[in-house]
Tab-separated table of C-alpha atoms in Angstrom:
chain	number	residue	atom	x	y	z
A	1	UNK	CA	0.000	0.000	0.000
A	2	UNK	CA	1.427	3.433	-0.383
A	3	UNK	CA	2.680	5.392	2.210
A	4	UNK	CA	2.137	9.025	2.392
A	5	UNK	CA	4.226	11.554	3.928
A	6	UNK	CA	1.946	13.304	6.251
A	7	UNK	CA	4.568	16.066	7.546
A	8	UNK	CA	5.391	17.860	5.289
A	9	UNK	CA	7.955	20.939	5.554
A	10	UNK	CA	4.630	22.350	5.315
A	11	UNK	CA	2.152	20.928	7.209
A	12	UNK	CA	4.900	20.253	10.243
A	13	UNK	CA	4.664	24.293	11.067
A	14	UNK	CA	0.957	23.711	10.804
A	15	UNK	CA	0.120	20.638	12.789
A	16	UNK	CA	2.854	21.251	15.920
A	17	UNK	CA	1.411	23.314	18.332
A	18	UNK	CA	3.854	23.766	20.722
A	19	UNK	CA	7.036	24.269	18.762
A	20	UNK	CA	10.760	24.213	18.622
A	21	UNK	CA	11.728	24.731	15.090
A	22	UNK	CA	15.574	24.160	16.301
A	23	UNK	CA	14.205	21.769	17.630
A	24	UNK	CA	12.922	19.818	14.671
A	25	UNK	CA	15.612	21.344	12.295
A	26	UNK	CA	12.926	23.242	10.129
A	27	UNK	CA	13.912	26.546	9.130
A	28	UNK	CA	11.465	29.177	11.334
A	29	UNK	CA	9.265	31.578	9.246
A	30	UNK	CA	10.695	35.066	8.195
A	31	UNK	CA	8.931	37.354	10.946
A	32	UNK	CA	6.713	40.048	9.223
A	33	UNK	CA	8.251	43.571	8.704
A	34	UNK	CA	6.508	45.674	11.609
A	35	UNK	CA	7.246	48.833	9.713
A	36	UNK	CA	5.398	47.437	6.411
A	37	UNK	CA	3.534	50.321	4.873
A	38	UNK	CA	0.450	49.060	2.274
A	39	UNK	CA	0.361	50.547	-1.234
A	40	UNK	CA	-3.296	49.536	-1.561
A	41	UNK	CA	-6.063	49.385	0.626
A	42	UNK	CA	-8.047	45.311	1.632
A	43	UNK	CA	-11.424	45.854	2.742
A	44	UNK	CA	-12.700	42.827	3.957
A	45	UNK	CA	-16.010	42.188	3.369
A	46	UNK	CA	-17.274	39.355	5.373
A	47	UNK	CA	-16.293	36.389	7.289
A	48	UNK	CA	-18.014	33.121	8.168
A	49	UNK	CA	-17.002	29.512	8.556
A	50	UNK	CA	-18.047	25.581	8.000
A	51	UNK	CA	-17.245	23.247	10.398
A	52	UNK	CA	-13.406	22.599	11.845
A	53	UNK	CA	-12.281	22.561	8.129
A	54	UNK	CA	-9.767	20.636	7.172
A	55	UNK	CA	-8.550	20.227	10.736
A	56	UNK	CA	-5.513	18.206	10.856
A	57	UNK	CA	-6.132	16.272	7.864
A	58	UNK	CA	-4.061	17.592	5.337
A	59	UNK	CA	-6.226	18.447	3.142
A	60	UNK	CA	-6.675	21.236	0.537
A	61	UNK	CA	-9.961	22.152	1.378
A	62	UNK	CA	-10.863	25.154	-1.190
A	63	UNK	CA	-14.466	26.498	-1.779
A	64	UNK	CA	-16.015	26.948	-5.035
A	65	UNK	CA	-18.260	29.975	-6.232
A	66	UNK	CA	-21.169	29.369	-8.898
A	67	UNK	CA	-23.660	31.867	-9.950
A	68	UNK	CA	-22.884	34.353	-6.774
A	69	UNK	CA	-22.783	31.374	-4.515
A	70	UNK	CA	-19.967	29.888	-2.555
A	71	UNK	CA	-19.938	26.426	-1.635
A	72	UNK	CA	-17.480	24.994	1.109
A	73	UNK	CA	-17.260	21.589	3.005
A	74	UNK	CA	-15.113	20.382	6.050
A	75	UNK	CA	-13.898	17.361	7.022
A	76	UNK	CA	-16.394	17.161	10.149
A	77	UNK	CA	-19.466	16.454	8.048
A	78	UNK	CA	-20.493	19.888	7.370
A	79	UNK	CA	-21.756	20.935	3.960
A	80	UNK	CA	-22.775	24.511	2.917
A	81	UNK	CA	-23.945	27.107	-0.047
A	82	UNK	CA	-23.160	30.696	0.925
A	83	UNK	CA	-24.170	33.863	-0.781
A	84	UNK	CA	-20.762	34.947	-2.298
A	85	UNK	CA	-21.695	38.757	-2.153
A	86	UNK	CA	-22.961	39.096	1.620
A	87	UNK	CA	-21.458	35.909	3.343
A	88	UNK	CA	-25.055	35.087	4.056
A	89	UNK	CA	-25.856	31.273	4.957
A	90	UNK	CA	-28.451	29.690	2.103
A	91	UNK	CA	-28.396	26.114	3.539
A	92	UNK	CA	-25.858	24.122	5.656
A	93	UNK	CA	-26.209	20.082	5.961
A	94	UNK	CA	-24.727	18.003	8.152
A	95	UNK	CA	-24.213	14.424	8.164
A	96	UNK	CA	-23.716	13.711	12.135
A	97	UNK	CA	-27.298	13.278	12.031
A	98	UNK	CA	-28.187	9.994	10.887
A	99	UNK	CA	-24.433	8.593	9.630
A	100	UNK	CA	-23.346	8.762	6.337
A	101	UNK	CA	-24.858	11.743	4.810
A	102	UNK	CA	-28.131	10.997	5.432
A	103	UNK	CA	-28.358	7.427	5.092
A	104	UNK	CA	-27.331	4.004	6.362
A	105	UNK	CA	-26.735	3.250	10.058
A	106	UNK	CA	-27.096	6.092	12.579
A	107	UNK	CA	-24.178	4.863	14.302
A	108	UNK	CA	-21.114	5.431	11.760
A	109	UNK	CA	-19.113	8.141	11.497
A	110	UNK	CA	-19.485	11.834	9.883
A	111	UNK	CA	-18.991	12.273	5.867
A	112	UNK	CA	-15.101	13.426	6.214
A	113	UNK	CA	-15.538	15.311	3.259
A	114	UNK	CA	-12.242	16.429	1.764
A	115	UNK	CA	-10.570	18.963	-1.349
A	116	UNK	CA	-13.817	20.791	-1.532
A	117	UNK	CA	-17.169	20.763	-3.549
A	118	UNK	CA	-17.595	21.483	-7.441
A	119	UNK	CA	-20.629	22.158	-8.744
A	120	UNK	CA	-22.023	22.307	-12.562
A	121	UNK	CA	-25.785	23.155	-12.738
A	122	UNK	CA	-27.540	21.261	-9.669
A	123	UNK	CA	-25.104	18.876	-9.408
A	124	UNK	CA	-22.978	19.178	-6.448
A	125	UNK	CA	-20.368	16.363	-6.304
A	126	UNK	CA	-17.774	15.813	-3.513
A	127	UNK	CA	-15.332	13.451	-2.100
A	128	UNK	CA	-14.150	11.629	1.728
A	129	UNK	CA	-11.351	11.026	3.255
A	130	UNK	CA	-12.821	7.404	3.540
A	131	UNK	CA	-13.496	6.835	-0.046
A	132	UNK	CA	-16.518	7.965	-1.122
A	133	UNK	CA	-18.229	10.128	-3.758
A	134	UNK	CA	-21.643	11.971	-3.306
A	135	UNK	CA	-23.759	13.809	-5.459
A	136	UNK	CA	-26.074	16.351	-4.261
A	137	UNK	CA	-28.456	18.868	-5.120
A	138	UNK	CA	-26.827	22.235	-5.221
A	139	UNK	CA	-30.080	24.192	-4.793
A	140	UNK	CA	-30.586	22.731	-1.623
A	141	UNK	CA	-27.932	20.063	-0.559
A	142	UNK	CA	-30.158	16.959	-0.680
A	143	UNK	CA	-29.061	13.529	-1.663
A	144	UNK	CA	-29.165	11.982	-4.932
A	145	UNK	CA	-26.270	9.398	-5.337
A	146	UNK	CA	-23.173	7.999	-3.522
A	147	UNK	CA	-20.393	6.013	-4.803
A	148	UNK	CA	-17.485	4.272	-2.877
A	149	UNK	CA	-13.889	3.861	-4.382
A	150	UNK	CA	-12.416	2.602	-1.201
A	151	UNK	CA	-9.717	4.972	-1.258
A	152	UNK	CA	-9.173	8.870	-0.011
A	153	UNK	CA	-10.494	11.837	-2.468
A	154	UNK	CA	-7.864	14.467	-1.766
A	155	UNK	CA	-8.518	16.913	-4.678
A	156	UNK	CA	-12.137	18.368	-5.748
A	157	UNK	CA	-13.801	16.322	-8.495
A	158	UNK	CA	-14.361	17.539	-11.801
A	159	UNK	CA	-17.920	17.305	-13.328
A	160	UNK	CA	-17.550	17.424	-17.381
A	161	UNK	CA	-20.754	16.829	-19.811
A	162	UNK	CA	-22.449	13.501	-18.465
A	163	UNK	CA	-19.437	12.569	-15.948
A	164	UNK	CA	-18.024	13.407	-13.411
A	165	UNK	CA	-14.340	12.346	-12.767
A	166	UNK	CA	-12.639	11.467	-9.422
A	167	UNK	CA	-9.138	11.584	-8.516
A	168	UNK	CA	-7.988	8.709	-5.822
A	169	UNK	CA	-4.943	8.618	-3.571
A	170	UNK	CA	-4.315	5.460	-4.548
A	171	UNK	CA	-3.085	6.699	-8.073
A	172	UNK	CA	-6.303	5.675	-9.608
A	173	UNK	CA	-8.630	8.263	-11.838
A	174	UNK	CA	-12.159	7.151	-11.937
A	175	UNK	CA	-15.335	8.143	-14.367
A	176	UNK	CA	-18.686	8.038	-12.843
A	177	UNK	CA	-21.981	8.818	-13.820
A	178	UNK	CA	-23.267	12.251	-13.103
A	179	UNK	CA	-26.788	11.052	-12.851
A	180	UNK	CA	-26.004	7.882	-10.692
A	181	UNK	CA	-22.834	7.686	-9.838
A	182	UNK	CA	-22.259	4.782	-11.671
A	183	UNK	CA	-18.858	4.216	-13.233
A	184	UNK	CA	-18.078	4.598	-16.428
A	185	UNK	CA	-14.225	3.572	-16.377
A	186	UNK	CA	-11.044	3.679	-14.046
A	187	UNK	CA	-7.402	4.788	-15.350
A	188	UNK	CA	-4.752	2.858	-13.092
A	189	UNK	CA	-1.602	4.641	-12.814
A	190	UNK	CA	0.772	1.683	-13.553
A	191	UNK	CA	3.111	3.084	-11.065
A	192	UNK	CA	2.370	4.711	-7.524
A	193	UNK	CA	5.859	5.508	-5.692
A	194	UNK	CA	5.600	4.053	-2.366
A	195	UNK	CA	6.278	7.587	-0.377
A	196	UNK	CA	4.283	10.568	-1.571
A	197	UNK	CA	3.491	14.392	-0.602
A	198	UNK	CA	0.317	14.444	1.605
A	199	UNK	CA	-2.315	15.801	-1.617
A	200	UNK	CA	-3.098	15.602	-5.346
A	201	UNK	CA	-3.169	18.374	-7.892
A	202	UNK	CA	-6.660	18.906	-9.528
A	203	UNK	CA	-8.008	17.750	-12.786
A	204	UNK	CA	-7.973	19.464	-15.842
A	205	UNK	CA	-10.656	18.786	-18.868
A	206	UNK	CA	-10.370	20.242	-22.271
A	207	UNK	CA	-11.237	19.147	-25.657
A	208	UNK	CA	-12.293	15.572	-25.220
A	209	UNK	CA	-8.716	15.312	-23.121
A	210	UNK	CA	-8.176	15.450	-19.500
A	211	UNK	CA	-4.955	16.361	-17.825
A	212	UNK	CA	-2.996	15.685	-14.496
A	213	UNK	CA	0.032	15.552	-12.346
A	214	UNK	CA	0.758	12.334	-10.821
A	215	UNK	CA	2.981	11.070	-7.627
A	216	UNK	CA	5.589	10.401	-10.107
A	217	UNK	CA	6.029	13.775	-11.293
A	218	UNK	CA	4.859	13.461	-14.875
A	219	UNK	CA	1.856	15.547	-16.691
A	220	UNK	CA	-0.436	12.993	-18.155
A	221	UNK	CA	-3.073	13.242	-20.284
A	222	UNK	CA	-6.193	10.615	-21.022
A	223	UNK	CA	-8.731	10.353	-23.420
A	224	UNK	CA	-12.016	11.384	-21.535
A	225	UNK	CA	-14.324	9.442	-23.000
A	226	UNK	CA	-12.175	5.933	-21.934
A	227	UNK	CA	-9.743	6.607	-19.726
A	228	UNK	CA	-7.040	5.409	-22.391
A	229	UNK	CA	-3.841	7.047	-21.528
A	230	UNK	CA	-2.477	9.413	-25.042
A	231	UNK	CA	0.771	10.748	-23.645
A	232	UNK	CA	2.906	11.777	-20.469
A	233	UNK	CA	5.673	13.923	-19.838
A	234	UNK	CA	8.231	13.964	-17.690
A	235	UNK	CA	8.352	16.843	-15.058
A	236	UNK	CA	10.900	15.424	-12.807
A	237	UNK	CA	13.383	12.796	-12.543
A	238	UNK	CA	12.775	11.106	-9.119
A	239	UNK	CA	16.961	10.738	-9.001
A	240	UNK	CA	18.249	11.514	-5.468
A	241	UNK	CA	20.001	8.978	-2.624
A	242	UNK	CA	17.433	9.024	-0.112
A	243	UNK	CA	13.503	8.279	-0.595
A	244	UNK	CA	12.949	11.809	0.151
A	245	UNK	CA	15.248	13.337	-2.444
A	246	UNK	CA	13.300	11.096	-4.993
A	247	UNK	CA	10.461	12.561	-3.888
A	248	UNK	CA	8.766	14.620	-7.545
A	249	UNK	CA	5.075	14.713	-6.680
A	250	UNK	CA	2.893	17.009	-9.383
A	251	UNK	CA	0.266	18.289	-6.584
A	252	UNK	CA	-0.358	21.411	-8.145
A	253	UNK	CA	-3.034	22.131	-10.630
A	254	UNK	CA	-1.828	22.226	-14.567
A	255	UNK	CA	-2.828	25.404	-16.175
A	256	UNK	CA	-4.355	25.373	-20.087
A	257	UNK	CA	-3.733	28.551	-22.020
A	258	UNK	CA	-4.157	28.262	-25.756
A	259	UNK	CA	-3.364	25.326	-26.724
A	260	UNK	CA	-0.236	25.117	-24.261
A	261	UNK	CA	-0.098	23.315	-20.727
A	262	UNK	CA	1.947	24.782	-17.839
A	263	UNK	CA	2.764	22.424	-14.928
A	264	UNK	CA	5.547	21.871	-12.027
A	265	UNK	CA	6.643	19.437	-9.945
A	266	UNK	CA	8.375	19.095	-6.803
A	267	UNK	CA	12.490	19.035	-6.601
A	268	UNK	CA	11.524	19.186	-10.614
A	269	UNK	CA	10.341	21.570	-13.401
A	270	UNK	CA	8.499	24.006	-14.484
A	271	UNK	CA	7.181	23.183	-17.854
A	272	UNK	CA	5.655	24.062	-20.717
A	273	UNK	CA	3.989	21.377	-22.760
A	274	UNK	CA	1.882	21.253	-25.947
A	275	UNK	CA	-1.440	20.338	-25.070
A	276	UNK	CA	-2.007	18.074	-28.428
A	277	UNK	CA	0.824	16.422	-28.741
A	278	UNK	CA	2.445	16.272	-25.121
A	279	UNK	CA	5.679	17.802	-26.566
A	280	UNK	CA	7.967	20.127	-24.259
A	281	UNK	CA	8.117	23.532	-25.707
A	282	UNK	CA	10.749	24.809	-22.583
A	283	UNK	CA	11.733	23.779	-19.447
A	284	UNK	CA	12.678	25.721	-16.351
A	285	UNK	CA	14.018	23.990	-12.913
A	286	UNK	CA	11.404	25.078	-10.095
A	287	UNK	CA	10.598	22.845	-7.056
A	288	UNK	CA	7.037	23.470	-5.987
A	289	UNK	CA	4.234	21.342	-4.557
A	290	UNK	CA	1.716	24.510	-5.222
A	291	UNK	CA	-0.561	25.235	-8.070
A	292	UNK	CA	0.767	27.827	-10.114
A	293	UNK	CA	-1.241	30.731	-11.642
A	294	UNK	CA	-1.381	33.079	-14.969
A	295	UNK	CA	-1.614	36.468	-15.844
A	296	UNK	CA	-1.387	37.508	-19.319
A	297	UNK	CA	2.564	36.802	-20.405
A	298	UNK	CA	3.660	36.105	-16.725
A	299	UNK	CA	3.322	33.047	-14.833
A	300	UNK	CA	3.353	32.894	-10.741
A	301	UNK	CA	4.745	30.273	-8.399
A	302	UNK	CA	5.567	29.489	-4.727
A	303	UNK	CA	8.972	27.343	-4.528
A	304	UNK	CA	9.572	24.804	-2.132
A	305	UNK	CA	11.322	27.522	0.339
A	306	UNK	CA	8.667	29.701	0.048
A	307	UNK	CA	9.963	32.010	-2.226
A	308	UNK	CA	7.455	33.793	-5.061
A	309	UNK	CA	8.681	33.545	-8.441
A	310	UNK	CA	7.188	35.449	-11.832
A	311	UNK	CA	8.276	33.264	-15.221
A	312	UNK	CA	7.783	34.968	-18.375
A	313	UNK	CA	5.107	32.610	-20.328
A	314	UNK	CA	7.240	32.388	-23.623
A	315	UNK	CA	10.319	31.090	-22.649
A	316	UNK	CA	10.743	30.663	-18.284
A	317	UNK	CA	13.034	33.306	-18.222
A	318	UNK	CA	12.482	34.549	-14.519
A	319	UNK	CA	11.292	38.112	-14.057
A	320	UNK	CA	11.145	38.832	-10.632
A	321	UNK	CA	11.547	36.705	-7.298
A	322	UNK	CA	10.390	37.971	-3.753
A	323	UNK	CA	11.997	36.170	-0.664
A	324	UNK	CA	10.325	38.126	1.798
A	325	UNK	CA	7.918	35.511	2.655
A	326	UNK	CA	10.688	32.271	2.684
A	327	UNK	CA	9.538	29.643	4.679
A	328	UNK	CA	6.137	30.990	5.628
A	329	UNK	CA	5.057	28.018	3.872
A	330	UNK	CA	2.898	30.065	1.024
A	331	UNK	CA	-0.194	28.939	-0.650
A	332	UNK	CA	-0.229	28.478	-4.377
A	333	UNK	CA	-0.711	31.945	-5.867
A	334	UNK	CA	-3.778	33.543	-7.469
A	335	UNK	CA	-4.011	36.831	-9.273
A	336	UNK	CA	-6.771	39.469	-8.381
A	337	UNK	CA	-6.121	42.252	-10.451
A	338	UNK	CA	-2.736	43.881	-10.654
A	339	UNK	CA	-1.738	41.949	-7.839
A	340	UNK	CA	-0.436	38.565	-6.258
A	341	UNK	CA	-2.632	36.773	-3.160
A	342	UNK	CA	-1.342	34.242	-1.207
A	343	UNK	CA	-2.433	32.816	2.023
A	344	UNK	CA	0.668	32.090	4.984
A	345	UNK	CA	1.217	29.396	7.698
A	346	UNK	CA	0.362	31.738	10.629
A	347	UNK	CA	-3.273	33.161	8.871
A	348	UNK	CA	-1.878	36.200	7.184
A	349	UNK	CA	-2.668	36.923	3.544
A	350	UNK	CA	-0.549	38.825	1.143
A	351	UNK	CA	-0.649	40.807	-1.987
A	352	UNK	CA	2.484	41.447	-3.964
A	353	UNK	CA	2.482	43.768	-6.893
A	354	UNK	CA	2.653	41.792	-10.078
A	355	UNK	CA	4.709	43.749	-11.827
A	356	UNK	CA	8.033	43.744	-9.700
A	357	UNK	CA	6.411	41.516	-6.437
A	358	UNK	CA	6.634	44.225	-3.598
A	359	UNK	CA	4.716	43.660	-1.044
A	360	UNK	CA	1.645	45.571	-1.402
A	361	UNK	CA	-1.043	44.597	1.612
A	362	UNK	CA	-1.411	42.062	4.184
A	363	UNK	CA	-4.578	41.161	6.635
A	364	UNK	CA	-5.055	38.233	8.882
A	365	UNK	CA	-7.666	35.502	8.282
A	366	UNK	CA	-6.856	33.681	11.663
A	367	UNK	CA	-4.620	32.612	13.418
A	368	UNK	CA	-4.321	28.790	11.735
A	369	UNK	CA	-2.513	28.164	8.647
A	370	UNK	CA	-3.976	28.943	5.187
A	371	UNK	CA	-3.202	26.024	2.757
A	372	UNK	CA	-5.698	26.079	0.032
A	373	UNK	CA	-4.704	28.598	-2.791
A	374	UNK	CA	-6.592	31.540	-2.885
A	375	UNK	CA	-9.969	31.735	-4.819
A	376	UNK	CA	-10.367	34.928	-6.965
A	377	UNK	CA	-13.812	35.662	-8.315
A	378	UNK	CA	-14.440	38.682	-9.576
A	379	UNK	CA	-13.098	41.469	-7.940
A	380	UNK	CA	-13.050	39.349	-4.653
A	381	UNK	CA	-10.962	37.231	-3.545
A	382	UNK	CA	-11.980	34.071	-1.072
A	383	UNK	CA	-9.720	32.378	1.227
A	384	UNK	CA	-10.189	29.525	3.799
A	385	UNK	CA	-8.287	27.959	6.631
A	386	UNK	CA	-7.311	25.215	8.040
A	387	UNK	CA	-10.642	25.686	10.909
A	388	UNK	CA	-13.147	26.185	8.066
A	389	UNK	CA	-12.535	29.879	8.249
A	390	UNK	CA	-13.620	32.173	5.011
A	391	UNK	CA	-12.801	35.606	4.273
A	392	UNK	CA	-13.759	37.467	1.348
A	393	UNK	CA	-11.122	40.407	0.538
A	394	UNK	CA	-11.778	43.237	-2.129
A	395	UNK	CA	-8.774	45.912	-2.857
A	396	UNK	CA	-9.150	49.760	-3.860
A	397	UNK	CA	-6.218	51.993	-4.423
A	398	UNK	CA	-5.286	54.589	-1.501
């Protein structure tokens, strides 16, 4: 069976409460500059939460907004559609009730739902820690189908025409029916490395073709319709003396512009790939276990020490790096505006200009760590903690 690593660099700072980072020979976060001076102005515009959130899980958990409505999950059983402009509760479910969402024997455990909800029309469909899948009625979060896979569902699913597609932990993508949650087929990763980064990287559909990073560190892409595998790429080489070293996990999500596929991978690349035909176009050594994001020519990234990078699009070349953050343990990056947002180990988030990355605001969510990249909508962006915590954050020029 595969073995994750649940400690990561990461998630070490954020699951040790009391402690020592001499200690545990993990470099300690760069303190904040109490003299920092904002070049543009965060008004926050509401705050609410859903159950403990991820809690010490591990997981991602990131909401999703549809049609002016945000839905979130935790890993406590708590399910919930939120009006994205007023942070206004329009249902909340909870499974403690009578077991397993709803159904079956009053006496089991809480839905440990997990990597957050995506929703397509009034389908709602979202994965467990324990394996299973459940579709539900985004109008009003009732039941209509459940499916188990018998393995964890790190990452969102992804709900495309008549299916909608599951990642597993165990390496495994699966196809199910978005009417009954019936599957369709099941892509088995021929190889799973036995020690792997705590977390997937989402799915990506487009053009009959769906694309993902895998524990290996390669970009893969699959014919949606079968599940028949048309081409991978290598993002890292998994070459190092200790199991660690070898570690190359693709965890973040793969971004589609044009016809062209940007991905990374951890002590690997960042890459760009054609889309069609799989073929690298350039290559640029990054470590990063973080999605990355785009805006116009410029693509943002979070490196394995915590350091923000801007790539230009049509070749890697870098064009800026900020290391004022190192070893906060930074979200992936999302772009809202003219400017960077990232979420930090310790609650804060943080805007960096996109044009040179100075620091241009910072407010604080919570105390608990922020791990799921930022969600910009809009002109708002959305950001959750590790308690279920979610703050919605609009900027205006001083």
């Amino acid at each position: 069976m595969k073995r994750f690593l649940l400690i990561t660099l990461a998630s070490l700072v954020t699951l040790t409460g009391c402690h020592s980072f001499k200690k545990d020979n993990v470099q300690p976060p760069t303190p904040l500059a109490k003299d920092f001076k904002p070049t543009v102005q965060v008004t926050r515009l509401w705050r609410t939460s859903v159950g403990d959130g991820a809690g010490v899980s591990g997981a991602r958990l990131r909401p999703t907004v549809v049609d002016g409505v945000l839905y979130a999950d935790s890993t406590d059983g708590k399910l919930a559609a939120i009006d994205a402009t007023s942070g206004k509760t329009l249902w909340s479910k909870s499974s403690s009730t009578h077991g397993w969402f709803g159904w079956g024997d009053k006496h089991r455990k809480d839905a440990m739902y997990a990597g957050g909800p995506v929703v397509k029309g009034d389908l709602l469909a979202v994965g467990t820690l324990d394996g299973h899948v459940y579709g539900v009625n985004a109008k009003d979060g009732s039941p209509l189908w459940e499916t188990e896979l018998d393995t964890e569902v790190l990452v969102s699913p992804l709900i495309v025409g008549d299916l909608v597609v599951v990642r597993g932990a165990d390496g495994r993508i699966y196809a199910l029916d978005a009417t009954t949650g019936k599957r369709h087929w099941v892509y088995d990763q021929s190889e799973v490395p036995l020690l792997s980064l705590r977390g997937n990287g989402p799915l990506l559909a487009a053009n009959g073709v769906l694309f993902f990073g895998s524990d290996d560190g390669k970009l893969i892409a699959l014919r949606l319709d079968n599940g028949a595998k048309l081409w991978e790429q290598k993002l890292a080489s998994g070459e190092g003396r200790t199991e660690i070293e070898r570690l190359d996990d693709a965890d973040g999500a793969i971004l589609l512009d044009g016809s062209t596929l940007y991905a990374a991978a951890y002590h690997g690349n960042l890459m760009a790939v054609d889309g069609p035909s799989g073929r690298p176009l350039w290559s640029h050594p990054f470590s990063s276990y973080g999605s990355l994001a785009i805006n116009g020519n410029v693509i943002f990234g979070v490196d394995d020490d915590s350091q923000v990078w801007a790539f230009d699009k049509s070749g890697g070349a870098d064009m800026w790096k900020n290391a004022a953050l190192k070893y906060r343990w930074l979200t992936g990056p999302a772009v809202q505006g003219d400017y960077v947002v990232l979420g930090d180990m310790e609650g804060y988030v943080h805007w960096l200009q996109t044009g040179d990355g100075a620091l241009a605001a910072r407010e604080r969510l919570s105390k608990k760590a922020i791990r799921a990249q930022p969600l910009v909508v809009g002109d708002t962006v959305y950001v959750e903690d590790v308690d279920g915590r979610i703050g919605a954050y609009r900027l205006s020029s001083h």
